[in-house]
């Protein structure tokens, strides 16, 4: 039987490429740079499967891929999928939940600690040779342990962060979510709060909702004003869940103390973005799941998802 054609717009580790080659006729974009859209549109004309990381899977693309049956993203967020258009064209979408939860939660803790203890700012100061003997008050940060942690979005990753906050740092953890999670409340001894209460009472606010029309600018001017002036805000979800201009103003006006950001409204972030020059903002280039082990696990899951979706054998995580 002839193998189905699959295109991967991302280079894959050798073991995953070998796995795919056993099952499908694989072609890979062999450069480490982002594949230009027009080339992707050419490559997908006669394929049944596509492996992607963030390209828009929309009507424009689907129209040009008459044989496409499944698209597998190496990510858990799938806001780049136009799910309605994919349903219309009968194209299955798959993603990679669970395998990255601990890695993203670790990064969120790193952002909390870095912002609270001013790690990047003081690391840079130390390396500039500006560490002088004397009073160290100017280098004081704030504690993380025993503080109030409010998590917005108590899903797979939110729960993993709650566990770390509660068990690792003795924090008082509360959450806001679309639906209450009594089993998680009981298991982790955490409390459900309204969005308003969570925003006004938490010392650390972590945003972990998926990006959707409903969550675009989920945190904006009103929400920043509700936060304590001492609050530290962390976003590791998607840049557009936050009104970035409102966040910049909140930081400039001292309405919140600091922020830790893995994601931005525009990625890569523009070099002129005011957030990049603020000492009380920790900035990262969207590396939530970026460890060798986890990216490998995500790529393998994406490969298995795609093979299962194309062959109808086995299970896959559909979006
Ligand atoms: N920074 C990174 O590299 C990185 C890595 C992985 C995931 N993410 C982002 O994190 C998101 C969450 O991942 P997850 O695996 O925990 O997803 P999940 O689906 O398990 O959890 C999301 C939670 O948000 C809740 N939610 C959705 N809309 C809501 C709303 N309007 N109001 C309140 N709650 C709402 C859901 O009920 C769910 O409990 C992903 O969609 C992705 O965008 C970022």
CSV table of C-alpha atoms and ligand atoms in Angstrom, one decimal:
chain,number,residue,atom,x,y,z
A,1,UNK,CA,0.0,0.0,0.0
A,2,UNK,CA,1.4,3.5,-0.8
A,3,UNK,CA,2.2,5.5,2.2
A,4,UNK,CA,0.4,8.8,2.8
A,5,UNK,CA,2.3,12.0,2.3
A,6,UNK,CA,3.3,14.1,5.3
A,7,UNK,CA,5.1,17.4,5.3
A,8,UNK,CA,6.8,18.8,8.5
A,9,UNK,CA,7.5,22.5,8.5
A,10,UNK,CA,9.8,21.9,11.4
A,11,UNK,CA,13.0,19.8,11.7
A,12,UNK,CA,12.5,16.8,13.8
A,13,UNK,CA,14.9,14.7,16.0
A,14,UNK,CA,16.2,11.7,14.2
A,15,UNK,CA,14.2,9.1,16.3
A,16,UNK,CA,11.0,10.9,15.5
A,17,UNK,CA,11.8,11.2,11.8
A,18,UNK,CA,12.6,7.5,11.7
A,19,UNK,CA,9.3,6.7,13.4
A,20,UNK,CA,7.4,8.8,10.9
A,21,UNK,CA,9.3,7.3,7.9
A,22,UNK,CA,8.1,3.8,9.0
A,23,UNK,CA,4.5,4.9,8.6
A,24,UNK,CA,4.3,7.7,6.1
A,25,UNK,CA,6.1,9.3,3.1
A,26,UNK,CA,7.8,12.2,5.0
A,27,UNK,CA,9.3,15.4,3.7
A,28,UNK,CA,10.8,18.0,6.1
A,29,UNK,CA,11.6,21.7,5.8
A,30,UNK,CA,15.3,21.3,6.4
A,31,UNK,CA,16.1,24.8,7.6
A,32,UNK,CA,16.0,26.1,11.2
A,33,UNK,CA,14.4,29.3,10.0
A,34,UNK,CA,10.6,29.8,9.9
A,35,UNK,CA,9.3,28.5,6.6
A,36,UNK,CA,8.0,31.2,4.3
A,37,UNK,CA,4.2,31.0,3.9
A,38,UNK,CA,4.3,30.9,0.1
A,39,UNK,CA,6.6,27.8,0.2
A,40,UNK,CA,4.4,26.1,2.8
A,41,UNK,CA,1.3,26.7,0.6
A,42,UNK,CA,3.2,25.0,-2.3
A,43,UNK,CA,4.3,22.0,-0.2
A,44,UNK,CA,0.9,21.2,1.1
A,45,UNK,CA,-0.8,20.9,-2.3
A,46,UNK,CA,-0.6,17.1,-2.4
A,47,UNK,CA,-0.1,16.0,1.2
A,48,UNK,CA,-2.5,14.2,3.6
A,49,UNK,CA,-0.7,15.2,6.8
A,50,UNK,CA,1.1,18.3,8.1
A,51,UNK,CA,3.2,18.8,11.2
A,52,UNK,CA,3.3,22.4,12.3
A,53,UNK,CA,4.2,24.6,15.3
A,54,UNK,CA,2.4,27.9,14.8
A,55,UNK,CA,1.4,28.5,11.1
A,56,UNK,CA,-2.1,29.7,10.6
A,57,UNK,CA,-4.2,26.7,9.5
A,58,UNK,CA,-7.0,28.7,7.9
A,59,UNK,CA,-9.3,28.8,4.9
A,60,UNK,CA,-6.5,30.2,2.7
A,61,UNK,CA,-4.3,27.2,3.5
A,62,UNK,CA,-7.1,24.6,3.5
A,63,UNK,CA,-8.3,25.7,0.1
A,64,UNK,CA,-4.9,24.9,-1.4
A,65,UNK,CA,-4.6,21.5,0.3
A,66,UNK,CA,-7.4,19.3,-1.2
A,67,UNK,CA,-5.9,16.1,0.1
A,68,UNK,CA,-5.2,17.2,3.6
A,69,UNK,CA,-6.7,15.0,6.3
A,70,UNK,CA,-4.9,15.9,9.5
A,71,UNK,CA,-2.7,18.7,10.9
A,72,UNK,CA,-0.7,18.0,14.0
A,73,UNK,CA,0.7,20.9,16.0
A,74,UNK,CA,3.8,20.5,18.3
A,75,UNK,CA,2.1,22.6,21.0
A,76,UNK,CA,-0.7,22.4,23.4
A,77,UNK,CA,-2.1,25.9,22.4
A,78,UNK,CA,-3.9,25.7,19.1
A,79,UNK,CA,-5.1,29.3,18.6
A,80,UNK,CA,-3.4,29.2,15.1
A,81,UNK,CA,-6.0,26.6,14.1
A,82,UNK,CA,-9.2,28.0,12.6
A,83,UNK,CA,-11.2,25.1,14.0
A,84,UNK,CA,-14.4,26.1,12.2
A,85,UNK,CA,-12.7,26.1,8.8
A,86,UNK,CA,-10.9,22.8,9.6
A,87,UNK,CA,-14.3,21.2,10.4
A,88,UNK,CA,-15.7,22.6,7.1
A,89,UNK,CA,-12.8,21.0,5.2
A,90,UNK,CA,-13.0,17.8,7.3
A,91,UNK,CA,-9.4,18.2,8.5
A,92,UNK,CA,-8.5,16.7,11.9
A,93,UNK,CA,-6.5,18.9,14.2
A,94,UNK,CA,-4.3,17.4,17.0
A,95,UNK,CA,-2.1,18.9,19.7
A,96,UNK,CA,0.2,17.8,22.5
A,97,UNK,CA,-1.3,18.1,26.0
A,98,UNK,CA,0.1,16.7,29.3
A,99,UNK,CA,3.8,16.1,28.2
A,100,UNK,CA,4.8,19.7,28.8
A,101,UNK,CA,2.8,20.6,32.0
A,102,UNK,CA,5.8,20.2,34.4
A,103,UNK,CA,8.2,22.0,32.2
A,104,UNK,CA,5.9,25.0,31.7
A,105,UNK,CA,5.0,25.1,35.4
A,106,UNK,CA,8.8,25.1,36.3
A,107,UNK,CA,9.2,28.1,34.0
A,108,UNK,CA,6.3,29.9,35.7
A,109,UNK,CA,8.0,29.4,39.1
A,110,UNK,CA,11.2,30.7,37.6
A,111,UNK,CA,9.4,33.8,36.4
A,112,UNK,CA,7.8,34.3,39.8
A,113,UNK,CA,11.1,33.9,41.6
A,114,UNK,CA,13.0,36.0,39.1
A,115,UNK,CA,10.6,38.9,39.3
A,116,UNK,CA,10.2,38.7,43.1
A,117,UNK,CA,13.9,38.5,43.8
A,118,UNK,CA,14.9,40.7,40.9
A,119,UNK,CA,17.3,38.0,39.5
A,120,UNK,CA,18.0,39.3,36.0
A,121,UNK,CA,18.4,42.9,37.2
A,122,UNK,CA,20.8,42.0,40.0
A,123,UNK,CA,22.6,39.4,37.9
A,124,UNK,CA,23.3,42.2,35.3
A,125,UNK,CA,24.4,44.5,38.1
A,126,UNK,CA,26.8,41.9,39.6
A,127,UNK,CA,28.3,41.2,36.2
A,128,UNK,CA,28.9,44.9,35.5
A,129,UNK,CA,31.1,44.9,38.6
A,130,UNK,CA,28.8,47.3,40.5
A,131,UNK,CA,28.4,45.3,43.6
A,132,UNK,CA,29.8,47.5,46.4
A,133,UNK,CA,30.1,46.8,50.1
A,134,UNK,CA,27.6,48.5,52.3
A,135,UNK,CA,23.8,48.6,52.8
A,136,UNK,CA,22.0,46.1,50.6
A,137,UNK,CA,18.5,47.6,51.0
A,138,UNK,CA,18.5,48.7,47.3
A,139,UNK,CA,18.8,45.0,46.4
A,140,UNK,CA,15.8,43.8,48.4
A,141,UNK,CA,13.2,41.8,46.7
A,142,UNK,CA,9.9,40.3,48.1
A,143,UNK,CA,9.2,36.8,49.3
A,144,UNK,CA,7.5,34.2,47.3
A,145,UNK,CA,6.9,31.6,50.0
A,146,UNK,CA,3.8,31.8,52.1
A,147,UNK,CA,2.3,34.5,49.8
A,148,UNK,CA,-1.0,34.4,48.0
A,149,UNK,CA,-0.9,32.8,44.6
A,150,UNK,CA,-3.9,33.3,42.3
A,151,UNK,CA,-4.0,31.2,39.1
A,152,UNK,CA,-6.4,32.2,36.3
A,153,UNK,CA,-7.1,29.1,34.2
A,154,UNK,CA,-7.0,25.9,36.3
A,155,UNK,CA,-6.3,23.4,33.5
A,156,UNK,CA,-3.5,20.9,33.1
A,157,UNK,CA,-0.7,23.5,33.5
A,158,UNK,CA,-2.6,25.6,36.1
A,159,UNK,CA,-3.0,22.6,38.3
A,160,UNK,CA,0.7,21.8,38.0
A,161,UNK,CA,1.6,25.3,39.0
A,162,UNK,CA,-0.8,25.1,42.0
A,163,UNK,CA,1.0,22.0,43.2
A,164,UNK,CA,4.3,23.7,43.1
A,165,UNK,CA,3.0,26.8,44.8
A,166,UNK,CA,1.3,24.8,47.5
A,167,UNK,CA,3.7,22.0,48.2
A,168,UNK,CA,7.0,23.7,47.2
A,169,UNK,CA,6.5,27.2,48.5
A,170,UNK,CA,3.8,26.9,51.1
A,171,UNK,CA,1.7,29.4,49.2
A,172,UNK,CA,-2.0,30.1,49.8
A,173,UNK,CA,-3.3,29.1,46.4
A,174,UNK,CA,-6.6,30.2,44.9
A,175,UNK,CA,-7.9,30.0,41.3
A,176,UNK,CA,-10.4,31.3,38.9
A,177,UNK,CA,-11.6,29.1,36.0
A,178,UNK,CA,-14.6,28.9,33.7
A,179,UNK,CA,-15.9,25.9,35.7
A,180,UNK,CA,-15.1,25.0,39.3
A,181,UNK,CA,-12.9,22.0,39.9
A,182,UNK,CA,-13.9,20.6,43.3
A,183,UNK,CA,-11.7,17.5,42.9
A,184,UNK,CA,-8.6,19.8,42.4
A,185,UNK,CA,-9.7,22.0,45.4
A,186,UNK,CA,-9.9,18.9,47.6
A,187,UNK,CA,-6.7,17.3,46.4
A,188,UNK,CA,-4.5,20.4,46.5
A,189,UNK,CA,-6.3,22.3,49.3
A,190,UNK,CA,-6.8,25.3,47.1
A,191,UNK,CA,-9.7,27.8,46.9
A,192,UNK,CA,-12.0,28.9,44.1
A,193,UNK,CA,-12.4,32.7,43.9
A,194,UNK,CA,-14.3,35.1,41.6
A,195,UNK,CA,-12.0,36.8,39.1
A,196,UNK,CA,-12.5,40.1,41.0
A,197,UNK,CA,-11.6,38.6,44.3
A,198,UNK,CA,-8.6,36.8,43.0
A,199,UNK,CA,-7.3,39.9,41.3
A,200,UNK,CA,-7.7,42.1,44.3
A,201,UNK,CA,-6.3,39.7,46.9
A,202,UNK,CA,-3.4,37.9,45.3
A,203,UNK,CA,0.3,38.7,45.7
A,204,UNK,CA,1.2,36.7,42.5
A,205,UNK,CA,-1.3,36.4,39.6
A,206,UNK,CA,-0.5,33.8,37.0
A,207,UNK,CA,-2.5,33.8,33.7
A,208,UNK,CA,-2.8,30.3,32.2
A,209,UNK,CA,-5.9,30.4,29.9
A,210,UNK,CA,-5.9,29.4,26.3
A,211,UNK,CA,-6.2,32.2,23.7
A,212,UNK,CA,-9.7,32.4,22.2
A,213,UNK,CA,-12.0,35.2,21.2
A,214,UNK,CA,-13.4,35.0,24.7
A,215,UNK,CA,-9.9,35.4,26.4
A,216,UNK,CA,-8.4,38.0,24.1
A,217,UNK,CA,-7.3,40.9,26.5
A,218,UNK,CA,-8.7,38.9,29.4
A,219,UNK,CA,-6.5,41.1,31.6
A,220,UNK,CA,-6.6,44.8,30.7
A,221,UNK,CA,-6.8,48.2,32.3
A,222,UNK,CA,-9.6,47.4,34.7
A,223,UNK,CA,-8.0,44.2,35.9
A,224,UNK,CA,-4.6,45.8,36.5
A,225,UNK,CA,-6.3,48.5,38.5
A,226,UNK,CA,-7.9,45.8,40.6
A,227,UNK,CA,-4.6,44.2,41.5
A,228,UNK,CA,-2.6,45.2,44.6
A,229,UNK,CA,0.2,47.7,44.0
A,230,UNK,CA,2.5,45.0,45.3
A,231,UNK,CA,1.2,42.4,42.9
A,232,UNK,CA,3.5,40.5,40.6
A,233,UNK,CA,1.8,39.5,37.3
A,234,UNK,CA,3.0,36.4,35.3
A,235,UNK,CA,1.8,35.6,31.8
A,236,UNK,CA,2.9,32.3,30.2
A,237,UNK,CA,-0.3,31.7,28.3
A,238,UNK,CA,-0.4,33.7,25.0
A,239,UNK,CA,0.5,37.4,24.6
A,240,UNK,CA,-2.9,38.4,23.3
A,241,UNK,CA,-4.6,37.3,26.5
A,242,UNK,CA,-3.3,40.5,28.0
A,243,UNK,CA,-3.8,44.1,26.8
A,244,UNK,CA,-0.1,44.8,26.6
A,245,UNK,CA,-0.5,48.6,26.4
A,246,UNK,CA,-2.6,48.5,29.6
A,247,UNK,CA,0.1,46.4,31.3
A,248,UNK,CA,2.8,48.8,30.3
A,249,UNK,CA,0.8,51.7,31.8
A,250,UNK,CA,0.1,49.7,35.0
A,251,UNK,CA,3.8,49.1,35.4
A,252,UNK,CA,4.8,52.7,34.6
A,253,UNK,CA,2.2,54.1,37.1
A,254,UNK,CA,3.2,51.6,39.8
A,255,UNK,CA,-0.2,50.0,39.8
A,256,UNK,CA,1.6,46.6,40.0
A,257,UNK,CA,5.1,45.9,41.3
A,258,UNK,CA,6.5,43.7,38.6
A,259,UNK,CA,5.8,41.3,35.8
A,260,UNK,CA,7.2,38.0,34.4
A,261,UNK,CA,6.5,37.4,30.8
A,262,UNK,CA,7.1,34.5,28.5
A,263,UNK,CA,4.8,35.7,25.8
A,264,UNK,CA,4.0,39.0,24.0
A,265,UNK,CA,1.3,40.4,21.8
A,266,UNK,CA,3.8,40.5,18.9
A,267,UNK,CA,6.3,37.7,18.7
A,268,UNK,CA,9.2,38.0,18.3
A,269,UNK,CA,8.8,41.0,20.5
A,270,UNK,CA,9.7,44.3,18.8
A,271,UNK,CA,13.1,45.7,20.1
A,272,UNK,CA,11.3,49.0,20.8
A,273,UNK,CA,8.8,47.5,23.2
A,274,UNK,CA,8.9,49.5,26.4
A,275,UNK,CA,8.7,46.3,28.5
A,276,UNK,CA,12.2,45.5,27.4
A,277,UNK,CA,13.7,48.4,29.2
A,278,UNK,CA,11.8,48.0,32.5
A,279,UNK,CA,14.0,46.7,35.3
A,280,UNK,CA,10.9,45.2,37.1
A,281,UNK,CA,9.9,43.1,34.1
A,282,UNK,CA,11.4,39.7,33.4
A,283,UNK,CA,11.2,38.9,29.7
A,284,UNK,CA,11.6,35.6,28.0
A,285,UNK,CA,11.3,34.5,24.3
A,286,UNK,CA,8.4,32.1,24.6
A,287,UNK,CA,10.3,29.2,26.1
A,288,UNK,CA,7.7,27.7,28.4
A,289,UNK,CA,8.1,24.2,27.0
A,290,UNK,CA,11.6,24.7,25.6
A,291,UNK,CA,13.7,21.9,27.2
A,292,UNK,CA,15.3,19.2,25.1
A,293,UNK,CA,13.4,16.4,26.9
A,294,UNK,CA,10.0,18.0,26.7
A,295,UNK,CA,10.3,19.3,23.1
A,296,UNK,CA,11.4,15.8,22.1
A,297,UNK,CA,8.3,14.3,23.9
A,298,UNK,CA,6.0,16.9,22.3
A,299,UNK,CA,7.4,16.1,18.8
A,300,UNK,CA,7.0,12.4,19.4
A,301,UNK,CA,3.4,12.9,20.6
A,302,UNK,CA,2.7,15.1,17.5
A,303,UNK,CA,4.1,12.4,15.2
A,304,UNK,CA,2.0,9.6,16.9
A,305,UNK,CA,-1.1,11.8,16.8
A,306,UNK,CA,-0.7,12.4,13.1
A,307,UNK,CA,-0.1,8.7,12.3
A,308,UNK,CA,-3.1,7.7,14.3
A,309,UNK,CA,-5.3,10.4,12.7
A,310,UNK,CA,-4.2,9.4,9.2
A,311,UNK,CA,-4.4,5.6,9.6
A,312,UNK,CA,-7.4,5.5,11.9
A,313,UNK,CA,-5.4,3.2,14.1
A,314,UNK,CA,-4.8,4.2,17.7
A,315,UNK,CA,-5.8,7.3,19.6
A,316,UNK,CA,-4.8,10.9,19.2
A,317,UNK,CA,-5.4,14.2,21.1
A,318,UNK,CA,-7.8,16.1,18.9
A,319,UNK,CA,-8.3,19.8,19.5
B,1,LIG,N1,4.5,29.7,27.3
B,1,LIG,C1,4.4,28.6,26.7
B,1,LIG,O1,5.4,28.1,26.1
B,1,LIG,C2,3.2,27.7,26.8
B,1,LIG,C3,3.3,26.3,26.8
B,1,LIG,C4,2.2,25.6,26.9
B,1,LIG,C5,0.9,26.1,26.9
B,1,LIG,N2,0.8,27.5,26.9
B,1,LIG,C6,-0.5,28.1,26.9
B,1,LIG,O2,-1.2,27.7,28.1
B,1,LIG,C7,-2.5,27.4,27.7
B,1,LIG,C8,-3.1,26.5,28.8
B,1,LIG,O3,-2.6,25.2,28.6
B,1,LIG,P1,-3.3,23.9,29.4
B,1,LIG,O4,-2.7,22.7,28.9
B,1,LIG,O5,-3.3,24.2,30.9
B,1,LIG,O6,-4.8,24.1,28.9
B,1,LIG,P2,-6.1,23.5,29.5
B,1,LIG,O7,-7.1,23.5,28.4
B,1,LIG,O8,-5.8,22.2,30.3
B,1,LIG,O9,-6.5,24.6,30.6
B,1,LIG,C9,-7.0,25.9,30.3
B,1,LIG,C10,-8.0,26.2,31.4
B,1,LIG,O10,-8.5,27.5,31.2
B,1,LIG,C11,-9.9,27.6,31.4
B,1,LIG,N3,-10.5,28.6,30.6
B,1,LIG,C12,-10.6,28.7,29.3
B,1,LIG,N4,-11.3,29.8,28.9
B,1,LIG,C13,-11.6,30.5,30.1
B,1,LIG,C14,-12.3,31.6,30.4
B,1,LIG,N5,-12.8,32.4,29.5
B,1,LIG,N6,-12.4,32.0,31.7
B,1,LIG,C15,-11.9,31.2,32.7
B,1,LIG,N7,-11.2,30.1,32.5
B,1,LIG,C16,-11.1,29.7,31.2
B,1,LIG,C17,-10.4,26.2,31.0
B,1,LIG,O11,-11.6,25.9,31.6
B,1,LIG,C18,-9.2,25.3,31.5
B,1,LIG,O12,-9.4,24.8,32.8
B,1,LIG,C19,-2.5,26.8,26.3
B,1,LIG,O13,-3.7,27.0,25.6
B,1,LIG,C20,-1.3,27.7,25.7
B,1,LIG,O14,-1.9,28.8,25.0
B,1,LIG,C21,1.9,28.3,26.8
